[in-house]
mmCIF file of C-alpha atoms in Angstrom:
data_model
loop_
_atom_site.group_PDB
_atom_site.id
_atom_site.type_symbol
_atom_site.label_atom_id
_atom_site.label_comp_id
_atom_site.label_asym_id
_atom_site.label_seq_id
_atom_site.Cartn_x
_atom_site.Cartn_y
_atom_site.Cartn_z
ATOM 1 C CA MET A 1 29.991 -9.466 -18.733
ATOM 2 C CA GLN A 2 29.179 -12.014 -20.692
ATOM 3 C CA ALA A 3 25.886 -13.459 -19.587
ATOM 4 C CA LYS A 4 25.368 -17.269 -18.699
ATOM 5 C CA THR A 5 22.159 -18.681 -20.537
ATOM 6 C CA GLU A 6 22.087 -22.069 -18.773
ATOM 7 C CA ASN A 7 20.481 -22.671 -15.229
ATOM 8 C CA ARG A 8 18.437 -19.585 -15.793
ATOM 9 C CA ASN A 9 16.986 -18.556 -12.550
ATOM 10 C CA GLN A 10 12.900 -18.556 -13.049
ATOM 11 C CA PHE A 11 12.225 -16.899 -10.071
ATOM 12 C CA VAL A 12 13.681 -13.788 -11.656
ATOM 13 C CA ASP A 13 11.597 -14.300 -14.539
ATOM 14 C CA ILE A 14 8.697 -14.583 -12.600
ATOM 15 C CA MET A 15 9.629 -11.061 -10.388
ATOM 16 C CA ARG A 16 10.017 -9.512 -13.889
ATOM 17 C CA GLY A 17 6.436 -11.142 -15.329
ATOM 18 C CA ILE A 18 4.913 -9.398 -12.301
ATOM 19 C CA ALA A 19 6.676 -6.127 -12.950
ATOM 20 C CA MET A 20 5.621 -6.095 -16.802
ATOM 21 C CA LEU A 21 2.031 -6.746 -15.699
ATOM 22 C CA LEU A 22 1.937 -3.892 -13.320
ATOM 23 C CA VAL A 23 3.385 -1.689 -16.224
ATOM 24 C CA VAL A 24 0.367 -2.862 -18.390
ATOM 25 C CA LEU A 25 -2.129 -2.415 -15.254
ATOM 26 C CA GLN A 26 -0.909 1.168 -14.716
ATOM 27 C CA HIS A 27 -1.270 2.083 -18.366
ATOM 28 C CA THR A 28 -4.346 0.821 -18.734
ATOM 29 C CA MET A 29 -5.757 2.501 -15.678
ATOM 30 C CA SER A 30 -4.210 6.154 -17.058
ATOM 31 C CA GLY A 31 -4.980 5.401 -20.682
ATOM 32 C CA CYS A 32 -8.487 4.247 -20.522
ATOM 33 C CA THR A 33 -10.183 5.983 -17.430
ATOM 34 C CA VAL A 34 -9.464 9.230 -15.565
ATOM 35 C CA GLY A 35 -8.750 9.907 -11.892
ATOM 36 C CA ALA A 36 -6.634 6.862 -11.562
ATOM 37 C CA GLU A 37 -3.596 8.771 -10.753
ATOM 38 C CA ASN A 38 -4.411 9.645 -7.188
ATOM 39 C CA THR A 39 -5.932 5.783 -6.093
ATOM 40 C CA PHE A 40 -4.250 3.150 -3.996
ATOM 41 C CA VAL A 41 -3.967 0.967 -6.846
ATOM 42 C CA PHE A 42 -2.207 3.154 -9.121
ATOM 43 C CA ASN A 43 0.239 3.890 -6.020
ATOM 44 C CA ILE A 44 0.915 0.261 -5.861
ATOM 45 C CA ALA A 45 1.489 -0.169 -9.393
ATOM 46 C CA TRP A 46 3.705 3.091 -10.016
ATOM 47 C CA SER A 47 5.843 2.439 -6.995
ATOM 48 C CA LEU A 48 7.145 -1.058 -8.030
ATOM 49 C CA GLN A 49 7.112 -1.497 -11.850
ATOM 50 C CA MET A 50 10.079 0.057 -13.241
ATOM 51 C CA PRO A 51 11.918 0.095 -10.083
ATOM 52 C CA LEU A 52 11.548 -3.615 -9.614
ATOM 53 C CA PHE A 53 12.675 -4.130 -13.334
ATOM 54 C CA ILE A 54 16.030 -1.976 -12.547
ATOM 55 C CA LEU A 55 16.582 -3.892 -9.324
ATOM 56 C CA ILE A 56 16.355 -7.368 -11.255
ATOM 57 C CA SER A 57 18.186 -6.315 -13.863
ATOM 58 C CA GLY A 58 21.028 -5.407 -11.461
ATOM 59 C CA TYR A 59 20.469 -8.444 -9.546
ATOM 60 C CA VAL A 60 21.149 -10.799 -12.427
ATOM 61 C CA THR A 61 24.676 -9.415 -13.094
ATOM 62 C CA LYS A 62 25.714 -12.087 -10.536
ATOM 63 C CA TYR A 63 25.356 -14.656 -13.229
ATOM 64 C CA SER A 64 27.550 -12.678 -15.583
ATOM 65 C CA ARG A 65 31.347 -13.671 -15.843
ATOM 66 C CA PRO A 66 33.648 -11.022 -15.068
ATOM 67 C CA ILE A 67 34.941 -8.417 -18.038
ATOM 68 C CA SER A 68 38.926 -9.406 -17.620
ATOM 69 C CA ASN A 69 40.228 -7.622 -20.891
ATOM 70 C CA SER A 70 39.206 -5.216 -23.824
ATOM 71 C CA LYS A 71 37.412 -7.649 -25.890
ATOM 72 C CA GLY A 72 35.491 -9.038 -23.692
ATOM 73 C CA LEU A 73 34.199 -5.340 -22.906
ATOM 74 C CA TRP A 74 33.884 -4.726 -26.381
ATOM 75 C CA LYS A 75 31.509 -8.188 -26.490
ATOM 76 C CA TYR A 76 29.467 -6.490 -23.847
ATOM 77 C CA VAL A 77 29.112 -3.091 -25.152
ATOM 78 C CA LYS A 78 28.202 -4.661 -28.541
ATOM 79 C CA ARG A 79 25.740 -7.442 -27.116
ATOM 80 C CA ARG A 80 23.826 -5.032 -24.657
ATOM 81 C CA THR A 81 23.516 -2.637 -27.698
ATOM 82 C CA VAL A 82 22.207 -5.205 -29.867
ATOM 83 C CA ALA A 83 19.698 -6.326 -27.039
ATOM 84 C CA TYR A 84 18.434 -2.602 -26.007
ATOM 85 C CA MET A 85 19.160 -0.265 -28.221
ATOM 86 C CA LEU A 86 18.031 -1.986 -31.718
ATOM 87 C CA PRO A 87 14.567 -2.949 -30.558
ATOM 88 C CA TRP A 88 14.316 0.776 -29.506
ATOM 89 C CA ALA A 89 15.358 1.918 -32.986
ATOM 90 C CA VAL A 90 13.305 -0.725 -35.012
ATOM 91 C CA TRP A 91 9.991 -0.267 -32.775
ATOM 92 C CA SER A 92 10.194 3.832 -32.696
ATOM 93 C CA PHE A 93 11.162 4.370 -36.281
ATOM 94 C CA LEU A 94 9.886 1.378 -38.262
ATOM 95 C CA VAL A 95 6.650 0.328 -36.504
ATOM 96 C CA ARG A 96 5.484 3.264 -34.224
ATOM 97 C CA GLY A 97 6.805 5.604 -37.063
ATOM 98 C CA ILE A 98 6.325 4.340 -40.352
ATOM 99 C CA ILE A 99 3.779 1.542 -39.900
ATOM 100 C CA PHE A 100 1.478 3.222 -37.707
ATOM 101 C CA GLU A 101 2.276 6.882 -38.697
ATOM 102 C CA GLU A 102 3.055 8.306 -35.330
ATOM 103 C CA ASP A 103 4.848 11.308 -36.681
ATOM 104 C CA GLY A 104 6.689 12.067 -33.312
ATOM 105 C CA PHE A 105 8.450 8.976 -33.588
ATOM 106 C CA LEU A 106 9.998 9.894 -37.235
ATOM 107 C CA ASN A 107 11.260 13.223 -35.359
ATOM 108 C CA VAL A 108 14.723 12.049 -34.005
ATOM 109 C CA LYS A 109 15.505 15.336 -32.615
ATOM 110 C CA HIS A 110 11.770 15.602 -30.646
ATOM 111 C CA LEU A 111 12.226 11.518 -29.672
ATOM 112 C CA LEU A 112 15.592 12.170 -28.153
ATOM 113 C CA TRP A 113 14.759 15.193 -25.991
ATOM 114 C CA ASN A 114 11.314 13.278 -25.108
ATOM 115 C CA MET A 115 11.976 9.964 -24.698
ATOM 116 C CA ASP A 116 9.504 8.995 -21.747
ATOM 117 C CA SER A 117 7.218 9.376 -24.952
ATOM 118 C CA GLY A 118 8.085 6.044 -26.138
ATOM 119 C CA TYR A 119 10.569 3.397 -25.116
ATOM 120 C CA TRP A 120 12.603 5.234 -22.617
ATOM 121 C CA PHE A 121 13.114 2.154 -20.679
ATOM 122 C CA LEU A 122 15.493 0.765 -23.002
ATOM 123 C CA ALA A 123 17.636 3.890 -23.401
ATOM 124 C CA THR A 124 17.695 3.931 -19.800
ATOM 125 C CA ILE A 125 18.620 0.340 -19.196
ATOM 126 C CA TRP A 126 21.116 0.507 -21.890
ATOM 127 C CA THR A 127 22.772 3.571 -20.444
ATOM 128 C CA ILE A 128 23.197 2.030 -16.932
ATOM 129 C CA SER A 129 24.601 -0.910 -18.290
ATOM 130 C CA MET A 130 27.394 0.673 -20.201
ATOM 131 C CA ILE A 131 28.329 2.671 -16.993
ATOM 132 C CA PHE A 132 27.966 -0.398 -14.922
ATOM 133 C CA GLY A 133 29.960 -2.863 -17.347
ATOM 134 C CA ILE A 134 33.103 -0.295 -17.892
ATOM 135 C CA ALA A 135 32.939 0.310 -13.962
ATOM 136 C CA SER A 136 33.189 -3.671 -13.540
ATOM 137 C CA PHE A 137 35.916 -3.846 -16.003
ATOM 138 C CA ILE A 138 37.758 -0.944 -14.655
ATOM 139 C CA ALA A 139 37.341 -2.589 -11.043
ATOM 140 C CA GLU A 140 38.589 -5.748 -12.243
ATOM 141 C CA ARG A 141 41.483 -4.871 -13.891
ATOM 142 C CA VAL A 142 42.559 -2.766 -10.592
ATOM 143 C CA SER A 143 41.838 -5.812 -8.533
ATOM 144 C CA LYS A 144 40.912 -9.346 -9.119
ATOM 145 C CA GLU A 145 41.781 -10.431 -5.676
ATOM 146 C CA ASN A 146 40.665 -7.940 -2.892
ATOM 147 C CA LEU A 147 37.164 -7.954 -3.019
ATOM 148 C CA LEU A 148 36.699 -5.090 -0.847
ATOM 149 C CA LYS A 149 38.991 -2.846 -2.971
ATOM 150 C CA LYS A 150 37.294 -4.273 -6.136
ATOM 151 C CA GLN A 151 33.935 -3.310 -4.873
ATOM 152 C CA THR A 152 35.101 -0.011 -3.639
ATOM 153 C CA VAL A 153 36.387 0.724 -7.311
ATOM 154 C CA LEU A 154 33.035 -0.331 -8.972
ATOM 155 C CA LEU A 155 31.024 2.086 -6.835
ATOM 156 C CA GLY A 156 33.429 5.025 -7.279
ATOM 157 C CA CYS A 157 33.242 4.426 -10.908
ATOM 158 C CA TYR A 158 29.761 4.047 -10.868
ATOM 159 C CA LEU A 159 29.449 7.201 -9.373
ATOM 160 C CA VAL A 160 31.661 8.868 -11.609
ATOM 161 C CA GLY A 161 29.254 7.811 -14.422
ATOM 162 C CA MET A 162 26.425 9.281 -12.463
ATOM 163 C CA VAL A 163 28.271 12.817 -12.336
ATOM 164 C CA LEU A 164 29.114 12.474 -16.160
ATOM 165 C CA LEU A 165 25.516 12.470 -16.819
ATOM 166 C CA VAL A 166 24.706 15.154 -14.357
ATOM 167 C CA GLY A 167 27.105 17.155 -16.507
ATOM 168 C CA ILE A 168 25.556 15.946 -19.966
ATOM 169 C CA GLY A 169 22.144 16.892 -18.540
ATOM 170 C CA ALA A 170 23.484 20.383 -17.454
ATOM 171 C CA ILE A 171 24.457 20.999 -20.899
ATOM 172 C CA LEU A 172 21.806 19.472 -23.159
ATOM 173 C CA GLY A 173 19.342 19.154 -20.615
ATOM 174 C CA LEU A 174 18.320 16.218 -18.363
ATOM 175 C CA SER A 175 15.318 15.035 -20.536
ATOM 176 C CA PHE A 176 17.875 14.432 -23.316
ATOM 177 C CA PHE A 177 18.069 10.419 -23.955
ATOM 178 C CA ALA A 178 16.106 10.398 -20.557
ATOM 179 C CA ILE A 179 18.987 11.361 -18.078
ATOM 180 C CA LYS A 180 16.705 12.234 -15.407
ATOM 181 C CA LEU A 181 15.066 8.886 -15.332
ATOM 182 C CA THR A 182 18.475 7.124 -15.789
ATOM 183 C CA LEU A 183 19.779 9.105 -12.872
ATOM 184 C CA TYR A 184 16.628 8.184 -10.640
ATOM 185 C CA TYR A 185 16.737 4.643 -11.332
ATOM 186 C CA MET A 186 20.775 4.037 -11.431
ATOM 187 C CA PRO A 187 20.588 3.558 -7.310
ATOM 188 C CA PHE A 188 18.134 0.765 -7.879
ATOM 189 C CA TYR A 189 20.421 -1.129 -10.319
ATOM 190 C CA TYR A 190 23.633 -0.970 -8.047
ATOM 191 C CA ALA A 191 20.867 -1.902 -5.028
ATOM 192 C CA GLY A 192 19.961 -5.058 -7.150
ATOM 193 C CA PHE A 193 23.835 -5.545 -8.195
ATOM 194 C CA LEU A 194 25.028 -5.481 -4.138
ATOM 195 C CA TYR A 195 21.816 -7.978 -2.761
ATOM 196 C CA GLY A 196 22.934 -10.335 -5.625
ATOM 197 C CA GLN A 197 26.480 -10.492 -4.311
ATOM 198 C CA PHE A 198 25.566 -11.285 -0.770
ATOM 199 C CA ASP A 199 22.000 -13.502 -1.199
ATOM 200 C CA ASP A 200 23.292 -16.677 -1.401
ATOM 201 C CA ARG A 201 25.725 -16.055 1.840
ATOM 202 C CA MET A 202 22.997 -14.751 3.775
ATOM 203 C CA LYS A 203 20.470 -17.571 2.973
ATOM 204 C CA GLU A 204 23.499 -20.030 4.125
ATOM 205 C CA SER A 205 22.804 -18.981 7.567
ATOM 206 C CA GLU A 206 19.953 -19.138 10.120
ATOM 207 C CA ILE A 207 21.218 -15.722 11.274
ATOM 208 C CA GLY A 208 21.040 -14.484 7.669
ATOM 209 C CA LYS A 209 17.656 -15.679 6.813
ATOM 210 C CA LYS A 210 16.204 -14.139 9.952
ATOM 211 C CA ILE A 211 17.803 -10.621 9.148
ATOM 212 C CA ILE A 212 16.316 -11.151 5.358
ATOM 213 C CA ASP A 213 12.961 -11.839 7.027
ATOM 214 C CA SER A 214 13.100 -8.891 9.266
ATOM 215 C CA VAL A 215 14.201 -6.266 6.719
ATOM 216 C CA VAL A 216 11.392 -7.656 4.264
ATOM 217 C CA ALA A 217 8.655 -7.152 7.137
ATOM 218 C CA ILE A 218 10.401 -3.506 8.037
ATOM 219 C CA CYS A 219 10.470 -2.494 4.015
ATOM 220 C CA PHE A 220 6.835 -4.336 3.699
ATOM 221 C CA VAL A 221 5.269 -1.985 6.672
ATOM 222 C CA VAL A 222 7.371 1.118 5.643
ATOM 223 C CA TRP A 223 5.944 0.556 1.935
ATOM 224 C CA LEU A 224 2.585 0.490 2.968
ATOM 225 C CA PHE A 225 2.579 3.203 5.271
ATOM 226 C CA VAL A 226 3.777 5.517 2.476
ATOM 227 C CA ILE A 227 1.794 4.138 -0.290
ATOM 228 C CA LEU A 228 -1.277 4.747 1.907
ATOM 229 C CA ARG A 229 -0.652 8.482 2.900
ATOM 230 C CA PHE A 230 1.205 10.124 -0.053
ATOM 231 C CA PRO A 231 0.392 10.190 -4.029
ATOM 232 C CA LEU A 232 3.628 9.775 -4.955
ATOM 233 C CA TYR A 233 3.028 9.976 -8.962
ATOM 234 C CA GLU A 234 1.472 13.309 -8.490
ATOM 235 C CA MET A 235 4.079 14.744 -5.990
ATOM 236 C CA SER A 236 6.212 17.544 -7.818
ATOM 237 C CA ASP A 237 9.883 16.886 -8.434
ATOM 238 C CA GLY A 238 11.584 18.521 -5.218
ATOM 239 C CA GLY A 239 14.434 16.925 -3.097
ATOM 240 C CA PHE A 240 11.820 15.537 -0.658
ATOM 241 C CA ALA A 241 9.764 14.111 -3.004
ATOM 242 C CA ILE A 242 12.347 12.272 -5.218
ATOM 243 C CA ILE A 243 13.877 10.636 -2.145
ATOM 244 C CA LEU A 244 10.714 9.496 -0.594
ATOM 245 C CA ARG A 245 9.602 8.017 -3.615
ATOM 246 C CA ALA A 246 13.080 6.177 -4.260
ATOM 247 C CA ALA A 247 12.936 4.908 -0.646
ATOM 248 C CA THR A 248 9.149 4.030 -0.880
ATOM 249 C CA SER A 249 9.862 2.032 -4.224
ATOM 250 C CA LEU A 250 13.210 0.402 -2.945
ATOM 251 C CA ALA A 251 11.328 -0.684 0.269
ATOM 252 C CA GLY A 252 7.888 -2.102 -1.895
ATOM 253 C CA CYS A 253 10.532 -3.821 -4.323
ATOM 254 C CA ILE A 254 12.344 -5.563 -1.265
ATOM 255 C CA ALA A 255 8.984 -6.323 0.288
ATOM 256 C CA VAL A 256 7.472 -7.777 -2.670
ATOM 257 C CA CYS A 257 10.762 -10.082 -3.937
ATOM 258 C CA GLY A 258 10.774 -11.030 -0.082
ATOM 259 C CA LEU A 259 7.203 -12.025 0.045
ATOM 260 C CA CYS A 260 6.941 -13.794 -3.335
ATOM 261 C CA ARG A 261 9.699 -16.029 -2.684
ATOM 262 C CA GLY A 262 7.733 -17.712 -0.051
ATOM 263 C CA ILE A 263 4.981 -18.456 -2.764
ATOM 264 C CA PHE A 264 6.768 -19.184 -6.031
ATOM 265 C CA SER A 265 9.961 -21.410 -6.007
ATOM 266 C CA SER A 266 12.890 -20.790 -8.218
ATOM 267 C CA LYS A 267 11.693 -24.271 -10.290
ATOM 268 C CA ILE A 268 8.458 -24.283 -12.166
ATOM 269 C CA GLY A 269 7.101 -27.989 -12.726
ATOM 270 C CA GLY A 270 8.895 -30.009 -10.836
ATOM 271 C CA GLY A 271 8.985 -31.441 -6.823
ATOM 272 C CA TYR A 272 6.843 -28.733 -4.688
ATOM 273 C CA SER A 273 6.529 -26.324 -7.711
ATOM 274 C CA CYS A 274 6.001 -23.185 -5.703
ATOM 275 C CA MET A 275 5.369 -24.427 -2.297
ATOM 276 C CA GLY A 276 7.469 -25.893 0.427
ATOM 277 C CA ARG A 277 6.678 -28.757 2.547
ATOM 278 C CA ARG A 278 5.706 -26.309 5.502
ATOM 279 C CA ALA A 279 3.226 -24.239 3.013
ATOM 280 C CA LEU A 280 2.094 -27.529 1.554
ATOM 281 C CA VAL A 281 1.113 -29.107 4.961
ATOM 282 C CA GLY A 282 -0.678 -25.483 5.779
ATOM 283 C CA SER A 283 -3.187 -25.840 2.536
ATOM 284 C CA VAL A 284 -4.857 -29.041 3.418
ATOM 285 C CA SER A 285 -7.487 -29.785 5.967
ATOM 286 C CA HIS A 286 -5.119 -32.613 7.482
ATOM 287 C CA ALA A 287 -1.320 -32.977 7.612
ATOM 288 C CA LEU A 288 0.082 -35.427 5.073
ATOM 289 C CA SER A 289 3.217 -37.735 5.812
ATOM 290 C CA ALA A 290 6.537 -36.972 4.102
ATOM 291 C CA SER A 291 6.172 -39.832 2.065
ATOM 292 C CA GLN A 292 2.748 -38.513 0.650
ATOM 293 C CA LEU A 293 4.059 -35.000 0.239
ATOM 294 C CA ASP A 294 6.458 -36.546 -2.257
ATOM 295 C CA GLN A 295 3.574 -38.236 -4.117
ATOM 296 C CA VAL A 296 1.753 -35.251 -4.297
ATOM 297 C CA GLY A 297 4.595 -33.157 -5.528
ATOM 298 C CA GLN A 298 5.780 -35.906 -8.211
ATOM 299 C CA SER A 299 1.857 -36.008 -9.479
ATOM 300 C CA ALA A 300 1.431 -32.231 -9.627
ATOM 301 C CA ASP A 301 2.477 -32.311 -13.501
ATOM 302 C CA SER A 302 -0.098 -35.206 -14.332
ATOM 303 C CA VAL A 303 -3.152 -32.530 -13.189
ATOM 304 C CA GLN A 304 -5.358 -31.489 -16.080
ATOM 305 C CA SER A 305 -5.768 -27.849 -16.221
ATOM 306 C CA GLY A 306 -9.740 -28.149 -15.689
ATOM 307 C CA GLY A 307 -9.270 -30.102 -12.775
ATOM 308 C CA ALA A 308 -12.647 -30.493 -10.345
ATOM 309 C CA GLU A 309 -12.627 -29.020 -6.896
ATOM 310 C CA PRO A 310 -13.075 -31.462 -4.296
ATOM 311 C CA GLY A 311 -16.682 -32.298 -3.812
ATOM 312 C CA SER A 312 -17.777 -32.009 -7.405
ATOM 313 C CA GLY A 313 -17.516 -35.925 -7.962
ATOM 314 C CA GLN A 314 -14.932 -36.106 -10.276
ATOM 315 C CA LEU A 315 -11.241 -37.286 -10.844
ATOM 316 C CA CYS A 316 -8.947 -35.171 -9.383
ATOM 317 C CA GLY A 317 -5.705 -36.533 -10.896
ATOM 318 C CA TYR A 318 -4.014 -37.770 -7.641
ATOM 319 C CA GLY A 319 -3.291 -41.570 -8.989
ATOM 320 C CA SER A 320 -7.138 -42.664 -9.650
ATOM 321 C CA THR A 321 -8.590 -40.901 -6.464
ATOM 322 C CA TYR A 322 -12.077 -40.065 -6.522
ATOM 323 C CA CYS A 323 -13.029 -36.473 -4.813
ATOM 324 C CA ASP A 324 -16.503 -36.598 -3.609
ATOM 325 C CA GLY A 325 -16.099 -34.515 -0.650
ATOM 326 C CA ASN A 326 -16.481 -37.066 1.714
ATOM 327 C CA SER A 327 -13.577 -39.297 0.882
ATOM 328 C CA ASP A 328 -10.438 -39.831 2.979
ATOM 329 C CA ASP A 329 -8.351 -38.567 -0.182
ATOM 330 C CA GLU A 330 -9.795 -35.369 0.279
ATOM 331 C CA PRO A 331 -6.515 -33.782 1.803
ATOM 332 C CA LYS A 332 -4.526 -35.259 -0.966
ATOM 333 C CA CYS A 333 -6.720 -34.120 -3.705
ATOM 334 C CA ARG A 334 -6.810 -30.440 -1.896
ATOM 335 C CA ALA A 335 -3.163 -30.700 -1.805
ATOM 336 C CA GLU A 336 -2.742 -31.502 -5.510
ATOM 337 C CA LEU A 337 -5.096 -28.710 -6.801
ATOM 338 C CA CYS A 338 -3.720 -26.102 -4.651
ATOM 339 C CA ILE A 339 -0.066 -27.222 -6.385
ATOM 340 C CA ASN A 340 -1.796 -27.116 -9.927
ATOM 341 C CA ARG A 341 -3.137 -23.604 -9.184
ATOM 342 C CA LYS A 342 -0.098 -22.109 -8.066
ATOM 343 C CA GLU A 343 1.807 -23.746 -11.045
ATOM 344 C CA LYS A 344 -0.745 -22.136 -13.473
ATOM 345 C CA VAL A 345 0.116 -18.895 -11.974
ATOM 346 C CA SER A 346 3.884 -19.582 -11.602
ATOM 347 C CA GLU A 347 3.873 -20.273 -15.443
ATOM 348 C CA PHE A 348 1.871 -17.456 -16.537
ATOM 349 C CA LEU A 349 3.904 -14.987 -14.471
ATOM 350 C CA LEU A 350 6.868 -16.838 -16.171
ATOM 351 C CA TRP A 351 5.801 -16.276 -19.733
ATOM 352 C CA ALA A 352 4.929 -12.689 -18.957
ATOM 353 C CA GLY A 353 8.612 -12.493 -17.622
ATOM 354 C CA LYS A 354 10.295 -14.389 -20.647
ATOM 355 C CA GLN A 355 8.431 -11.943 -23.029
ATOM 356 C CA SER A 356 8.613 -8.968 -21.066
ATOM 357 C CA LEU A 357 10.384 -7.143 -23.715
ATOM 358 C CA GLU A 358 8.049 -7.944 -26.099
ATOM 359 C CA ILE A 359 5.058 -7.112 -24.001
ATOM 360 C CA TYR A 360 6.784 -3.545 -23.211
ATOM 361 C CA MET A 361 7.109 -2.876 -27.201
ATOM 362 C CA MET A 362 3.727 -3.919 -28.138
ATOM 363 C CA HIS A 363 1.151 -3.323 -25.072
ATOM 364 C CA GLY A 364 0.824 0.541 -25.730
ATOM 365 C CA LEU A 365 -0.185 -0.172 -29.301
ATOM 366 C CA LEU A 366 -2.533 -2.524 -28.239
ATOM 367 C CA LEU A 367 -4.308 -0.705 -25.516
ATOM 368 C CA ASN A 368 -5.112 2.450 -28.330
ATOM 369 C CA ILE A 369 -7.504 -0.192 -29.548
ATOM 370 C CA PHE A 370 -9.586 -0.179 -26.189
ATOM 371 C CA LYS A 371 -9.900 3.187 -25.605
ATOM 372 C CA SER A 372 -13.041 4.713 -25.032
ATOM 373 C CA SER A 373 -14.249 7.666 -26.442
ATOM 374 C CA VAL A 374 -16.296 8.704 -23.382
ATOM 375 C CA ALA A 375 -14.383 10.103 -20.114
ATOM 376 C CA ILE A 376 -14.721 7.346 -17.630
ATOM 377 C CA GLN A 377 -13.831 7.585 -14.009
ATOM 378 C CA PHE A 378 -11.274 4.894 -12.538
ATOM 379 C CA SER A 379 -13.233 5.021 -8.905
ATOM 380 C CA SER A 380 -16.536 3.915 -10.308
ATOM 381 C CA ILE A 381 -17.869 0.139 -10.979
ATOM 382 C CA GLU A 382 -17.814 1.073 -15.164
ATOM 383 C CA GLY A 383 -14.313 2.156 -14.219
ATOM 384 C CA TYR A 384 -12.792 -0.997 -12.580
ATOM 385 C CA LEU A 385 -14.803 -3.479 -14.995
ATOM 386 C CA LEU A 386 -13.089 -1.464 -18.259
ATOM 387 C CA THR A 387 -9.623 -1.394 -16.550
ATOM 388 C CA ALA A 388 -9.840 -5.188 -15.714
ATOM 389 C CA GLY A 389 -11.485 -6.022 -19.306
ATOM 390 C CA ASN A 390 -8.754 -4.016 -21.160
ATOM 391 C CA PHE A 391 -6.011 -5.240 -18.983
ATOM 392 C CA ALA A 392 -7.044 -8.946 -19.957
ATOM 393 C CA LEU A 393 -7.838 -8.453 -23.498
ATOM 394 C CA THR A 394 -4.487 -6.492 -23.951
ATOM 395 C CA VAL A 395 -2.429 -9.416 -22.307
ATOM 396 C CA GLY A 396 -4.419 -12.102 -24.287
ATOM 397 C CA LEU A 397 -3.634 -9.939 -27.558
ATOM 398 C CA CYS A 398 0.190 -9.837 -26.675
ATOM 399 C CA ALA A 399 0.478 -13.241 -26.383
ATOM 400 C CA VAL A 400 -1.676 -13.980 -29.645
ATOM 401 C CA VAL A 401 0.741 -11.209 -31.509
ATOM 402 C CA ILE A 402 4.048 -12.759 -29.964
ATOM 403 C CA ARG A 403 2.894 -16.237 -30.967
ATOM 404 C CA LEU A 404 2.224 -15.293 -34.496
ATOM 405 C CA LEU A 405 4.797 -13.110 -35.169
ATOM 406 C CA GLY A 406 7.378 -16.042 -33.701
ATOM 407 C CA GLN A 407 6.088 -18.134 -36.484
ATOM 408 C CA ASN A 408 8.021 -16.082 -39.130
ATOM 409 C CA ALA A 409 11.598 -16.259 -38.880
ATOM 410 C CA VAL A 410 12.622 -12.616 -40.564
ATOM 411 C CA LEU A 411 9.862 -10.884 -38.318
ATOM 412 C CA LYS A 412 11.054 -12.671 -35.256
ATOM 413 C CA LYS A 413 14.461 -11.621 -36.028
ATOM 414 C CA VAL A 414 13.591 -8.069 -36.829
ATOM 415 C CA LEU A 415 11.185 -7.220 -34.057
ATOM 416 C CA ASN A 416 13.071 -9.109 -31.423
ATOM 417 C CA ILE A 417 10.648 -11.671 -30.824
ATOM 418 C CA ARG A 418 12.078 -14.459 -28.332
#
């Protein structure tokens, strides 16, 4: 499948950004404090982060072209290998192994059988992509016209790929090349792909929208119910625990995607940004007319990031409206400032989503800088402050390093900085 780069779905990048920030948060909690693994916050982050990444990766296959011949399959394999395994090799051997002198990353055998000590996600997503790409190629060749037959063949080939992985794992061990993790996350990838096939059709009808809302609501309740009662991360790897984890994570991902879609639109910086008319009217103290809402939406880009709150006696950016807390234009100011805040949050998440690979590769190295020599309990004021501070510093440093490395063409190419 040859991916299209035009008309990029920005909501997908926002969800990637949320997932990536959850990864950093979880690693900050477990790396900088003790006792975080059995807390509610850790349960939230752990149940969503990687499952959400994999689910989104499956979803975006809807924007790919079918693989109709062997030449297209070769291009697909080459492109995905370069995109995933080249960064894995460079950051594992060159950066972590040679530059930072982490001996484990220079021991190939140790690394291949202990992928979870490094960048296992890249190996997992590469393996899943290879199996899915080959399955898609076979399905396309067997049946181009009959959609049901094509989907059946694709699913069958995908399951055969899982069986082959089990066979390899039985011989070499499930820890080899992160096979255990790959098998766990393969259903998430297929679930994302499946939803992507029917997403647009469901939204075209009122019944479809009601079904989506109902599913999101049920998934949210189920996810919240489970993570409040079960320490998912600390459960043993028995059959019940694996099924419970997977079902809970899938429900959580569906709930988060569905709820966030109501906050963030698929386009940033235009029209109503991340809020619809109904949500916008609900955010002000007085309902605005349709023409006023249009003016508010069109003027959102002109608001300065340091815009003042209504009542502070400063210009709010809505034309030359003066917000003093008593002005008749206060609803307009509130609406515009609300849009501006939403846009800033959206832009931050969008940045994290677009730079998710770079953040994933370097955040662990940066977190080591802030590790405390004293064990601090997470469930304490000191633990909360340490986690929040280290999280903010790590994300901030990632932004700085990404910006600096991006200024050099050689480093940008070698380290896969976008």
